[in-house]
Amino acid sequence: MNTTVSKITNNSLEIAKKLIENEELVAFPTETVYGLGGLATSDNAVQKIFTAKGRPSDNPLIVHVHSGYDLTKLVSVEHPYVYDLLKAFTPGPLTLVLKSKGVVSKYVSCGLDTLAIRIPSHEGCQKFLKTVNLPIAAPSANVSKHTSPVTSEHVYADLNGKLSLILDGGKCIGGIESTVLDVTSETPLILRSGLITRDMIISVVGKCEYADKPVGDKVRSPGMKYTHYTPKCDTVLFSRSELDLAQKAYDNYLSLGKTPYFMCDNIVSQKLNGNKLLLGTTAEEIASNLYYKLLEGEKVADVIIAVKIQTGSEIDVGVMNRLEKACKPYKKEGEL
Ligand code: TXA
Ligand code: MG
């Protein structure tokens, strides 16, 4: 299959609409990462998404709709606070898990009785979703377990030949995936941290918990149990109190003839000597740069030596969640 990359224009949007209606796949930008979209009501299209990514069949997908879409066609809203959250944070990087009405393909939710819904704020994405005017199932547009893509080039590098069209909307600003929030109970539960933080949700609902642990036997967010976000080079992680060790590891890799790169924020950077993938200073900047720098790093480095971030913002939770999954522990000096 030929994969075309197109800027978002009236013409490419019309092509995208036809492809989606014909149960083909179209990648598109959002304010978080790029998505690999297919018609959510089509078993055929949804199965193509799983195949293209090599995604485990028990990891459910998020359904994307435009801001004027009537969500109650797809899900039941049981708790009135959901409307307050929709008003406060959508369109934007928040995914809500609600009771499904069973309208979309059964493969979207992988047997769960819930459905994850997201209304992205990215302008080009809204245009795409409005033009199509159908619910679009979309995971991040990367091969399963690889780092999520934040440019159309990243999507092309991973999925060339596996989809028809990539809509190019430039670099995604948010940089990490949406906050996934289960809103089927009295207390909203964060299944995946992101740019909409617990504090922000509490400011609207008055309460919110992290669903760190499975409740009973129920795995709340199946996707969280898999390894994720891993670049193609080795990546090891050090805490901020281990900068001496990080520098020793760097020097040791060098002496072994490897090309190491530090990946760290601009403050820690001042205490380290060597090649660097700089993440920035604020939590938003760091989130925005994280996948971009990991994907840049895998092209130039044999090993990325990452240092934990700590800005004091709650966004750190989401960034550290990704960073820890992307990295292997550094076991012993010189051990690759
Ligand atoms: O920002 C984002 O959310 C991006 C863009 C493309 O919208 N999408 C994304 O999709 O990150 P994906 O497939 O990479 O991650 C979806 C996450 C997984 O952790 C999955 O387990 C969870 O959402 N999820 C989906 N449906 C669910 C459901 N019904 N109940 C619980 N978790 C669900
Ligand atoms: Mg993903």
mmCIF file of C-alpha atoms and ligand atoms in Angstrom:
data_model
loop_
_atom_site.group_PDB
_atom_site.id
_atom_site.type_symbol
_atom_site.label_atom_id
_atom_site.label_comp_id
_atom_site.label_asym_id
_atom_site.label_seq_id
_atom_site.Cartn_x
_atom_site.Cartn_y
_atom_site.Cartn_z
ATOM 1 C CA MET A 1 0.000 0.000 0.000
ATOM 2 C CA ASN A 2 1.217 3.502 -0.835
ATOM 3 C CA THR A 3 1.254 5.927 2.071
ATOM 4 C CA THR A 4 0.710 9.592 1.142
ATOM 5 C CA VAL A 5 1.575 12.480 3.463
ATOM 6 C CA SER A 6 -0.576 15.604 2.915
ATOM 7 C CA LYS A 7 -0.989 18.966 4.593
ATOM 8 C CA ILE A 8 -4.522 19.531 5.886
ATOM 9 C CA THR A 9 -6.449 21.173 3.031
ATOM 10 C CA ASN A 10 -10.063 20.931 1.801
ATOM 11 C CA ASN A 11 -8.833 18.506 -0.813
ATOM 12 C CA SER A 12 -6.922 16.179 1.552
ATOM 13 C CA LEU A 13 -9.839 16.295 4.027
ATOM 14 C CA GLU A 14 -12.246 15.112 1.328
ATOM 15 C CA ILE A 15 -9.829 12.290 0.453
ATOM 16 C CA ALA A 16 -9.566 11.417 4.174
ATOM 17 C CA LYS A 17 -13.369 11.318 4.479
ATOM 18 C CA LYS A 18 -13.665 8.888 1.550
ATOM 19 C CA LEU A 19 -10.889 6.668 2.916
ATOM 20 C CA ILE A 20 -12.554 6.511 6.357
ATOM 21 C CA GLU A 21 -15.942 5.714 4.776
ATOM 22 C CA ASN A 22 -14.233 2.932 2.804
ATOM 23 C CA GLU A 23 -12.867 1.472 6.089
ATOM 24 C CA GLU A 24 -9.260 2.514 5.333
ATOM 25 C CA LEU A 25 -6.864 4.063 7.880
ATOM 26 C CA VAL A 26 -5.863 7.740 8.124
ATOM 27 C CA ALA A 27 -3.304 9.147 10.569
ATOM 28 C CA PHE A 28 -3.995 12.615 11.926
ATOM 29 C CA PRO A 29 -2.439 15.136 14.336
ATOM 30 C CA THR A 30 -3.887 15.987 17.743
ATOM 31 C CA GLU A 31 -2.677 18.378 20.451
ATOM 32 C CA THR A 32 -1.035 15.390 22.233
ATOM 33 C CA VAL A 33 0.404 12.865 19.717
ATOM 34 C CA TYR A 34 -0.569 11.612 16.224
ATOM 35 C CA GLY A 35 -3.450 9.119 16.024
ATOM 36 C CA LEU A 36 -4.017 6.193 13.647
ATOM 37 C CA GLY A 37 -7.698 6.552 12.781
ATOM 38 C CA GLY A 38 -10.330 4.196 11.430
ATOM 39 C CA LEU A 39 -14.128 4.132 11.395
ATOM 40 C CA ALA A 40 -15.143 3.132 14.944
ATOM 41 C CA THR A 41 -18.371 1.443 13.820
ATOM 42 C CA SER A 42 -16.540 -0.865 11.373
ATOM 43 C CA ASP A 43 -15.132 -4.203 12.613
ATOM 44 C CA ASN A 44 -12.968 -4.289 9.496
ATOM 45 C CA ALA A 45 -11.418 -0.839 10.011
ATOM 46 C CA VAL A 46 -10.831 -1.403 13.738
ATOM 47 C CA GLN A 47 -9.144 -4.751 13.104
ATOM 48 C CA LYS A 48 -6.899 -3.031 10.546
ATOM 49 C CA ILE A 49 -5.742 -0.628 13.282
ATOM 50 C CA PHE A 50 -4.720 -3.514 15.563
ATOM 51 C CA THR A 51 -2.918 -5.246 12.692
ATOM 52 C CA ALA A 52 -1.063 -2.135 11.480
ATOM 53 C CA LYS A 53 0.277 -1.421 14.986
ATOM 54 C CA GLY A 54 0.825 -5.019 16.088
ATOM 55 C CA ARG A 55 -1.256 -4.027 19.106
ATOM 56 C CA PRO A 56 -2.325 -6.641 21.716
ATOM 57 C CA SER A 57 -5.995 -7.450 21.126
ATOM 58 C CA ASP A 58 -6.963 -6.719 24.749
ATOM 59 C CA ASN A 59 -5.857 -3.077 24.718
ATOM 60 C CA PRO A 60 -8.906 -0.910 23.934
ATOM 61 C CA LEU A 61 -8.974 2.154 21.691
ATOM 62 C CA ILE A 62 -10.139 5.724 22.240
ATOM 63 C CA VAL A 63 -12.956 7.060 20.042
ATOM 64 C CA HIS A 64 -12.412 10.622 18.756
ATOM 65 C CA VAL A 65 -15.282 12.982 17.882
ATOM 66 C CA HIS A 66 -15.575 16.673 16.972
ATOM 67 C CA SER A 67 -16.698 19.243 19.529
ATOM 68 C CA GLY A 68 -20.290 19.440 18.274
ATOM 69 C CA TYR A 69 -20.831 15.662 18.341
ATOM 70 C CA ASP A 70 -23.614 14.310 20.569
ATOM 71 C CA LEU A 71 -21.722 11.916 22.876
ATOM 72 C CA THR A 72 -24.930 10.330 24.126
ATOM 73 C CA LYS A 73 -25.214 8.562 20.772
ATOM 74 C CA LEU A 74 -22.275 6.420 21.929
ATOM 75 C CA VAL A 75 -22.262 6.444 25.743
ATOM 76 C CA SER A 76 -24.502 6.987 28.785
ATOM 77 C CA VAL A 77 -23.559 9.806 31.124
ATOM 78 C CA GLU A 78 -24.434 8.651 34.655
ATOM 79 C CA HIS A 79 -22.833 11.365 36.762
ATOM 80 C CA PRO A 80 -23.646 15.061 36.241
ATOM 81 C CA TYR A 81 -20.036 16.107 37.027
ATOM 82 C CA VAL A 82 -19.114 14.701 33.582
ATOM 83 C CA TYR A 83 -20.810 17.712 31.984
ATOM 84 C CA ASP A 84 -18.713 20.045 34.172
ATOM 85 C CA LEU A 85 -15.546 18.247 33.019
ATOM 86 C CA LEU A 86 -16.621 18.466 29.378
ATOM 87 C CA LYS A 87 -17.219 22.190 29.793
ATOM 88 C CA ALA A 88 -13.925 22.833 31.595
ATOM 89 C CA PHE A 89 -11.495 20.669 29.601
ATOM 90 C CA THR A 90 -12.873 19.842 26.175
ATOM 91 C CA PRO A 91 -11.963 20.144 23.445
ATOM 92 C CA GLY A 92 -8.583 19.202 24.934
ATOM 93 C CA PRO A 93 -6.268 16.432 26.143
ATOM 94 C CA LEU A 94 -8.815 14.592 28.319
ATOM 95 C CA THR A 95 -10.289 11.147 27.538
ATOM 96 C CA LEU A 96 -13.424 10.113 29.414
ATOM 97 C CA VAL A 97 -14.275 6.460 30.028
ATOM 98 C CA LEU A 98 -18.074 6.075 30.121
ATOM 99 C CA LYS A 99 -20.687 3.283 29.898
ATOM 100 C CA SER A 100 -20.846 2.196 26.262
ATOM 101 C CA LYS A 101 -24.113 1.954 24.362
ATOM 102 C CA GLY A 102 -22.560 -0.720 22.152
ATOM 103 C CA VAL A 103 -22.885 1.332 18.969
ATOM 104 C CA VAL A 104 -19.238 1.073 17.879
ATOM 105 C CA SER A 105 -17.408 -2.115 16.847
ATOM 106 C CA LYS A 106 -16.955 -4.591 19.697
ATOM 107 C CA TYR A 107 -13.230 -4.621 18.913
ATOM 108 C CA VAL A 108 -12.848 -0.980 20.061
ATOM 109 C CA SER A 109 -13.377 -1.730 23.764
ATOM 110 C CA CYS A 110 -11.995 -5.289 23.691
ATOM 111 C CA GLY A 111 -14.926 -6.745 25.593
ATOM 112 C CA LEU A 112 -15.236 -3.996 28.228
ATOM 113 C CA ASP A 113 -18.690 -2.463 28.788
ATOM 114 C CA THR A 114 -17.145 1.019 28.723
ATOM 115 C CA LEU A 115 -15.969 3.296 25.900
ATOM 116 C CA ALA A 116 -13.192 5.904 25.998
ATOM 117 C CA ILE A 117 -14.120 9.175 24.259
ATOM 118 C CA ARG A 118 -11.919 12.135 23.383
ATOM 119 C CA ILE A 119 -12.599 15.532 21.781
ATOM 120 C CA PRO A 120 -9.190 16.858 20.651
ATOM 121 C CA SER A 121 -8.571 20.598 20.440
ATOM 122 C CA HIS A 122 -6.013 20.577 17.570
ATOM 123 C CA GLU A 123 -7.483 22.757 14.821
ATOM 124 C CA GLY A 124 -6.560 20.432 11.946
ATOM 125 C CA CYS A 125 -7.885 17.457 13.886
ATOM 126 C CA GLN A 126 -11.210 19.208 14.520
ATOM 127 C CA LYS A 127 -11.454 19.929 10.778
ATOM 128 C CA PHE A 128 -10.806 16.253 10.009
ATOM 129 C CA LEU A 129 -13.365 15.040 12.579
ATOM 130 C CA LYS A 130 -15.972 17.584 11.398
ATOM 131 C CA THR A 131 -15.464 16.686 7.740
ATOM 132 C CA VAL A 132 -15.803 12.973 8.462
ATOM 133 C CA ASN A 133 -18.574 13.519 11.041
ATOM 134 C CA LEU A 134 -18.260 9.903 12.206
ATOM 135 C CA PRO A 135 -16.658 8.456 15.384
ATOM 136 C CA ILE A 136 -12.980 7.672 14.756
ATOM 137 C CA ALA A 137 -11.202 4.959 16.752
ATOM 138 C CA ALA A 138 -7.540 5.885 17.093
ATOM 139 C CA PRO A 139 -4.572 4.766 19.158
ATOM 140 C CA SER A 140 -1.259 6.621 18.931
ATOM 141 C CA ALA A 141 0.122 6.191 15.389
ATOM 142 C CA ASN A 142 3.219 4.145 16.253
ATOM 143 C CA VAL A 143 4.141 0.488 16.065
ATOM 144 C CA SER A 144 3.076 -1.067 19.377
ATOM 145 C CA LYS A 145 5.621 -0.487 22.211
ATOM 146 C CA HIS A 146 7.603 2.141 20.265
ATOM 147 C CA THR A 147 7.726 5.814 21.275
ATOM 148 C CA SER A 148 4.536 7.724 20.340
ATOM 149 C CA PRO A 149 4.838 10.002 17.275
ATOM 150 C CA VAL A 150 4.654 13.788 17.471
ATOM 151 C CA THR A 151 5.364 14.606 13.798
ATOM 152 C CA SER A 152 4.086 13.172 10.508
ATOM 153 C CA GLU A 153 7.673 12.032 9.805
ATOM 154 C CA HIS A 154 7.573 9.890 12.964
ATOM 155 C CA VAL A 155 4.301 8.301 11.789
ATOM 156 C CA TYR A 156 5.719 7.657 8.322
ATOM 157 C CA ALA A 157 8.893 6.072 9.739
ATOM 158 C CA ASP A 158 6.835 3.586 11.813
ATOM 159 C CA LEU A 159 3.818 2.858 9.616
ATOM 160 C CA ASN A 160 4.797 3.534 5.988
ATOM 161 C CA GLY A 161 2.946 1.030 3.770
ATOM 162 C CA LYS A 162 0.386 0.148 6.481
ATOM 163 C CA LEU A 163 -2.057 3.026 5.943
ATOM 164 C CA SER A 164 -3.284 5.159 3.046
ATOM 165 C CA LEU A 165 -2.919 8.730 4.259
ATOM 166 C CA ILE A 166 -1.091 10.760 6.903
ATOM 167 C CA LEU A 167 -2.552 14.222 7.502
ATOM 168 C CA ASP A 168 0.357 16.470 8.420
ATOM 169 C CA GLY A 169 -0.456 19.128 11.027
ATOM 170 C CA GLY A 170 3.113 19.874 12.176
ATOM 171 C CA LYS A 171 4.587 18.992 15.577
ATOM 172 C CA CYS A 172 2.120 18.133 18.346
ATOM 173 C CA ILE A 173 2.362 20.725 21.108
ATOM 174 C CA GLY A 174 1.242 18.700 24.159
ATOM 175 C CA GLY A 175 3.722 15.901 23.545
ATOM 176 C CA ILE A 176 2.290 13.202 25.854
ATOM 177 C CA GLU A 177 -1.010 11.351 25.461
ATOM 178 C CA SER A 178 -4.292 12.539 26.955
ATOM 179 C CA THR A 179 -5.281 11.981 30.570
ATOM 180 C CA VAL A 180 -7.568 8.917 30.650
ATOM 181 C CA LEU A 181 -10.268 9.408 33.296
ATOM 182 C CA ASP A 182 -12.806 6.787 34.338
ATOM 183 C CA VAL A 183 -16.028 8.697 35.078
ATOM 184 C CA THR A 184 -18.311 5.719 35.667
ATOM 185 C CA SER A 185 -18.185 6.149 39.483
ATOM 186 C CA GLU A 186 -18.949 8.892 42.009
ATOM 187 C CA THR A 187 -15.214 9.664 42.170
ATOM 188 C CA PRO A 188 -13.369 10.177 38.884
ATOM 189 C CA LEU A 189 -10.342 7.875 38.561
ATOM 190 C CA ILE A 190 -7.187 8.716 36.596
ATOM 191 C CA LEU A 191 -6.205 5.635 34.568
ATOM 192 C CA ARG A 192 -3.390 7.418 32.692
ATOM 193 C CA SER A 193 -1.821 10.726 33.752
ATOM 194 C CA GLY A 194 -1.480 13.569 31.280
ATOM 195 C CA LEU A 195 -1.688 17.320 30.896
ATOM 196 C CA ILE A 196 -5.087 17.535 32.592
ATOM 197 C CA THR A 197 -3.892 16.868 36.125
ATOM 198 C CA ARG A 198 -5.584 15.559 39.269
ATOM 199 C CA ASP A 199 -5.574 19.072 40.787
ATOM 200 C CA MET A 200 -7.320 20.453 37.715
ATOM 201 C CA ILE A 201 -10.000 17.748 37.926
ATOM 202 C CA ILE A 202 -10.445 18.312 41.685
ATOM 203 C CA SER A 203 -10.938 22.022 41.005
ATOM 204 C CA VAL A 204 -14.017 21.096 38.951
ATOM 205 C CA VAL A 205 -15.402 17.918 40.569
ATOM 206 C CA GLY A 206 -14.114 18.334 44.134
ATOM 207 C CA LYS A 207 -12.542 14.851 44.136
ATOM 208 C CA CYS A 208 -10.371 12.610 41.967
ATOM 209 C CA GLU A 209 -8.133 9.598 42.613
ATOM 210 C CA TYR A 210 -5.331 7.809 40.790
ATOM 211 C CA ALA A 211 -6.308 4.236 39.894
ATOM 212 C CA ASP A 212 -2.782 2.931 40.456
ATOM 213 C CA LYS A 213 -3.878 -0.495 41.504
ATOM 214 C CA PRO A 214 -6.399 -2.839 39.907
ATOM 215 C CA VAL A 215 -9.717 -2.738 41.760
ATOM 216 C CA GLY A 216 -10.391 -6.385 42.686
ATOM 217 C CA ASP A 217 -9.575 -8.458 39.625
ATOM 218 C CA LYS A 218 -10.526 -5.711 37.234
ATOM 219 C CA VAL A 219 -7.642 -4.221 35.284
ATOM 220 C CA ARG A 220 -8.906 -0.686 34.940
ATOM 221 C CA SER A 221 -6.822 0.448 31.973
ATOM 222 C CA PRO A 222 -5.524 -2.551 30.068
ATOM 223 C CA GLY A 223 -2.978 -0.464 28.152
ATOM 224 C CA MET A 224 -1.050 0.471 31.279
ATOM 225 C CA LYS A 225 0.283 -3.060 31.851
ATOM 226 C CA TYR A 226 2.297 -3.167 28.617
ATOM 227 C CA THR A 227 5.789 -1.848 27.981
ATOM 228 C CA HIS A 228 5.562 1.369 26.060
ATOM 229 C CA TYR A 229 7.300 4.326 24.536
ATOM 230 C CA THR A 230 10.658 2.540 24.082
ATOM 231 C CA PRO A 231 13.076 4.102 21.590
ATOM 232 C CA LYS A 232 15.190 1.834 19.367
ATOM 233 C CA CYS A 233 18.411 2.534 21.291
ATOM 234 C CA ASP A 234 19.188 1.557 24.895
ATOM 235 C CA THR A 235 17.801 4.010 27.421
ATOM 236 C CA VAL A 236 18.711 4.068 31.107
ATOM 237 C CA LEU A 237 17.356 6.266 33.883
ATOM 238 C CA PHE A 238 19.060 7.982 36.834
ATOM 239 C CA SER A 239 17.577 9.919 39.727
ATOM 240 C CA ARG A 240 18.548 13.540 40.331
ATOM 241 C CA SER A 241 20.701 12.518 43.304
ATOM 242 C CA GLU A 242 22.808 10.217 41.096
ATOM 243 C CA LEU A 243 24.339 12.724 38.687
ATOM 244 C CA ASP A 244 27.870 11.534 39.500
ATOM 245 C CA LEU A 245 26.852 7.991 38.606
ATOM 246 C CA ALA A 246 25.154 9.220 35.431
ATOM 247 C CA GLN A 247 28.346 11.019 34.405
ATOM 248 C CA LYS A 248 30.419 7.888 35.178
ATOM 249 C CA ALA A 249 28.040 5.786 33.089
ATOM 250 C CA TYR A 250 28.373 8.291 30.235
ATOM 251 C CA ASP A 251 32.183 8.240 30.392
ATOM 252 C CA ASN A 252 32.159 4.472 30.616
ATOM 253 C CA TYR A 253 29.983 4.083 27.506
ATOM 254 C CA LEU A 254 32.353 6.437 25.690
ATOM 255 C CA SER A 255 35.353 4.315 26.671
ATOM 256 C CA LEU A 256 33.514 1.265 25.295
ATOM 257 C CA GLY A 257 33.301 3.033 21.916
ATOM 258 C CA LYS A 258 29.567 3.783 22.264
ATOM 259 C CA THR A 259 27.828 7.094 21.559
ATOM 260 C CA PRO A 260 25.927 8.128 24.696
ATOM 261 C CA TYR A 261 23.594 11.134 25.014
ATOM 262 C CA PHE A 262 22.215 12.603 28.209
ATOM 263 C CA MET A 263 18.522 13.425 28.167
ATOM 264 C CA CYS A 264 17.658 15.861 30.923
ATOM 265 C CA ASP A 265 16.099 19.208 31.795
ATOM 266 C CA ASN A 266 18.039 22.430 31.338
ATOM 267 C CA ILE A 267 18.813 22.772 35.062
ATOM 268 C CA VAL A 268 20.387 19.336 35.527
ATOM 269 C CA SER A 269 22.178 19.832 32.225
ATOM 270 C CA GLN A 270 24.503 22.404 33.808
ATOM 271 C CA LYS A 271 26.023 19.657 35.981
ATOM 272 C CA LEU A 272 26.667 17.144 33.184
ATOM 273 C CA ASN A 273 29.306 17.068 30.458
ATOM 274 C CA GLY A 274 28.705 15.509 27.076
ATOM 275 C CA ASN A 275 26.186 15.191 24.226
ATOM 276 C CA LYS A 276 22.707 16.239 25.268
ATOM 277 C CA LEU A 277 19.065 15.921 24.332
ATOM 278 C CA LEU A 278 17.642 18.874 26.246
ATOM 279 C CA LEU A 279 14.042 18.735 27.450
ATOM 280 C CA GLY A 280 13.582 22.372 28.554
ATOM 281 C CA THR A 281 12.700 23.813 31.950
ATOM 282 C CA THR A 282 8.941 23.976 32.598
ATOM 283 C CA ALA A 283 6.778 20.861 32.942
ATOM 284 C CA GLU A 284 4.823 21.785 29.790
ATOM 285 C CA GLU A 285 8.036 22.244 27.780
ATOM 286 C CA ILE A 286 9.433 18.939 29.044
ATOM 287 C CA ALA A 287 6.205 17.047 28.197
ATOM 288 C CA SER A 288 6.161 18.667 24.774
ATOM 289 C CA ASN A 289 9.763 17.625 24.041
ATOM 290 C CA LEU A 290 9.846 14.154 25.632
ATOM 291 C CA TYR A 291 8.903 11.865 22.692
ATOM 292 C CA TYR A 292 10.474 14.209 20.157
ATOM 293 C CA LYS A 293 13.829 13.964 21.945
ATOM 294 C CA LEU A 294 13.579 10.194 22.485
ATOM 295 C CA LEU A 295 12.935 9.761 18.745
ATOM 296 C CA GLU A 296 15.762 12.176 17.876
ATOM 297 C CA GLY A 297 17.975 10.283 20.326
ATOM 298 C CA GLU A 298 17.386 6.860 18.785
ATOM 299 C CA LYS A 299 18.802 8.206 15.491
ATOM 300 C CA VAL A 300 22.054 9.552 16.920
ATOM 301 C CA ALA A 301 22.761 7.672 20.162
ATOM 302 C CA ASP A 302 23.686 4.110 21.092
ATOM 303 C CA VAL A 303 22.411 4.807 24.573
ATOM 304 C CA ILE A 304 20.313 7.580 26.114
ATOM 305 C CA ILE A 305 21.203 8.354 29.730
ATOM 306 C CA ALA A 306 18.059 10.000 31.070
ATOM 307 C CA VAL A 307 17.734 11.899 34.343
ATOM 308 C CA LYS A 308 14.400 12.052 36.178
ATOM 309 C CA ILE A 309 12.585 15.367 35.998
ATOM 310 C CA GLN A 310 11.197 17.362 38.918
ATOM 311 C CA THR A 311 9.573 20.710 38.210
ATOM 312 C CA GLY A 312 7.075 20.663 41.081
ATOM 313 C CA SER A 313 4.133 20.589 38.665
ATOM 314 C CA GLU A 314 1.684 17.671 38.725
ATOM 315 C CA ILE A 315 2.399 17.217 35.023
ATOM 316 C CA ASP A 316 5.630 15.553 36.229
ATOM 317 C CA VAL A 317 3.530 12.474 37.142
ATOM 318 C CA GLY A 318 2.559 11.944 33.495
ATOM 319 C CA VAL A 319 6.053 12.653 32.178
ATOM 320 C CA MET A 320 7.734 10.326 34.703
ATOM 321 C CA ASN A 321 5.208 7.580 33.976
ATOM 322 C CA ARG A 322 6.306 7.624 30.312
ATOM 323 C CA LEU A 323 9.996 8.078 31.035
ATOM 324 C CA GLU A 324 10.105 5.133 33.449
ATOM 325 C CA LYS A 325 8.387 2.910 30.886
ATOM 326 C CA ALA A 326 10.730 4.035 28.114
ATOM 327 C CA CYS A 327 13.862 3.222 30.160
ATOM 328 C CA LYS A 328 15.578 0.140 31.451
ATOM 329 C CA PRO A 329 17.253 0.251 34.862
ATOM 330 C CA TYR A 330 21.020 0.881 34.721
ATOM 331 C CA LYS A 331 22.374 -2.214 36.391
ATOM 332 C CA LYS A 332 26.123 -2.054 36.456
ATOM 333 C CA GLU A 333 28.676 0.315 35.050
ATOM 334 C CA GLY A 334 29.462 -0.561 31.476
ATOM 335 C CA GLU A 335 26.700 -3.151 31.183
ATOM 336 C CA LEU A 336 24.691 -2.529 28.041
HETATM 337 O O1 TXA B 1 -3.736 11.539 23.425
HETATM 338 C C1 TXA B 1 -4.202 10.428 23.204
HETATM 339 O O2 TXA B 1 -4.986 9.864 24.001
HETATM 340 C C2 TXA B 1 -3.797 9.713 21.892
HETATM 341 C C3 TXA B 1 -4.346 10.523 20.744
HETATM 342 C C4 TXA B 1 -4.128 9.862 19.410
HETATM 343 O O3 TXA B 1 -5.700 10.808 20.948
HETATM 344 N N1 TXA B 1 -4.282 8.366 21.871
HETATM 345 C C5 TXA B 1 -3.745 7.383 22.613
HETATM 346 O O4 TXA B 1 -4.292 6.125 22.373
HETATM 347 O O5 TXA B 1 -2.871 7.554 23.411
HETATM 348 P P1 TXA B 1 -3.617 4.786 22.884
HETATM 349 O O6 TXA B 1 -4.394 3.711 22.226
HETATM 350 O O7 TXA B 1 -2.185 4.823 22.636
HETATM 351 O O8 TXA B 1 -3.974 4.732 24.404
HETATM 352 C C6 TXA B 1 -5.306 4.513 24.842
HETATM 353 C C7 TXA B 1 -5.335 4.274 26.329
HETATM 354 C C8 TXA B 1 -4.799 2.910 26.687
HETATM 355 O O9 TXA B 1 -4.060 2.996 27.900
HETATM 356 C C9 TXA B 1 -6.087 2.102 26.888
HETATM 357 O O10 TXA B 1 -5.923 0.994 27.733
HETATM 358 C C10 TXA B 1 -7.015 3.150 27.474
HETATM 359 O O11 TXA B 1 -6.702 4.332 26.776
HETATM 360 N N2 TXA B 1 -8.435 2.818 27.234
HETATM 361 C C11 TXA B 1 -9.107 2.845 26.066
HETATM 362 N N3 TXA B 1 -10.379 2.451 26.228
HETATM 363 C C12 TXA B 1 -10.534 2.176 27.534
HETATM 364 C C13 TXA B 1 -11.624 1.721 28.340
HETATM 365 N N4 TXA B 1 -12.811 1.466 27.825
HETATM 366 N N5 TXA B 1 -11.402 1.547 29.665
HETATM 367 C C14 TXA B 1 -10.188 1.795 30.203
HETATM 368 N N6 TXA B 1 -9.113 2.246 29.504
HETATM 369 C C15 TXA B 1 -9.279 2.414 28.187
HETATM 370 MG MG MG B 2 -0.132 4.483 22.542
#
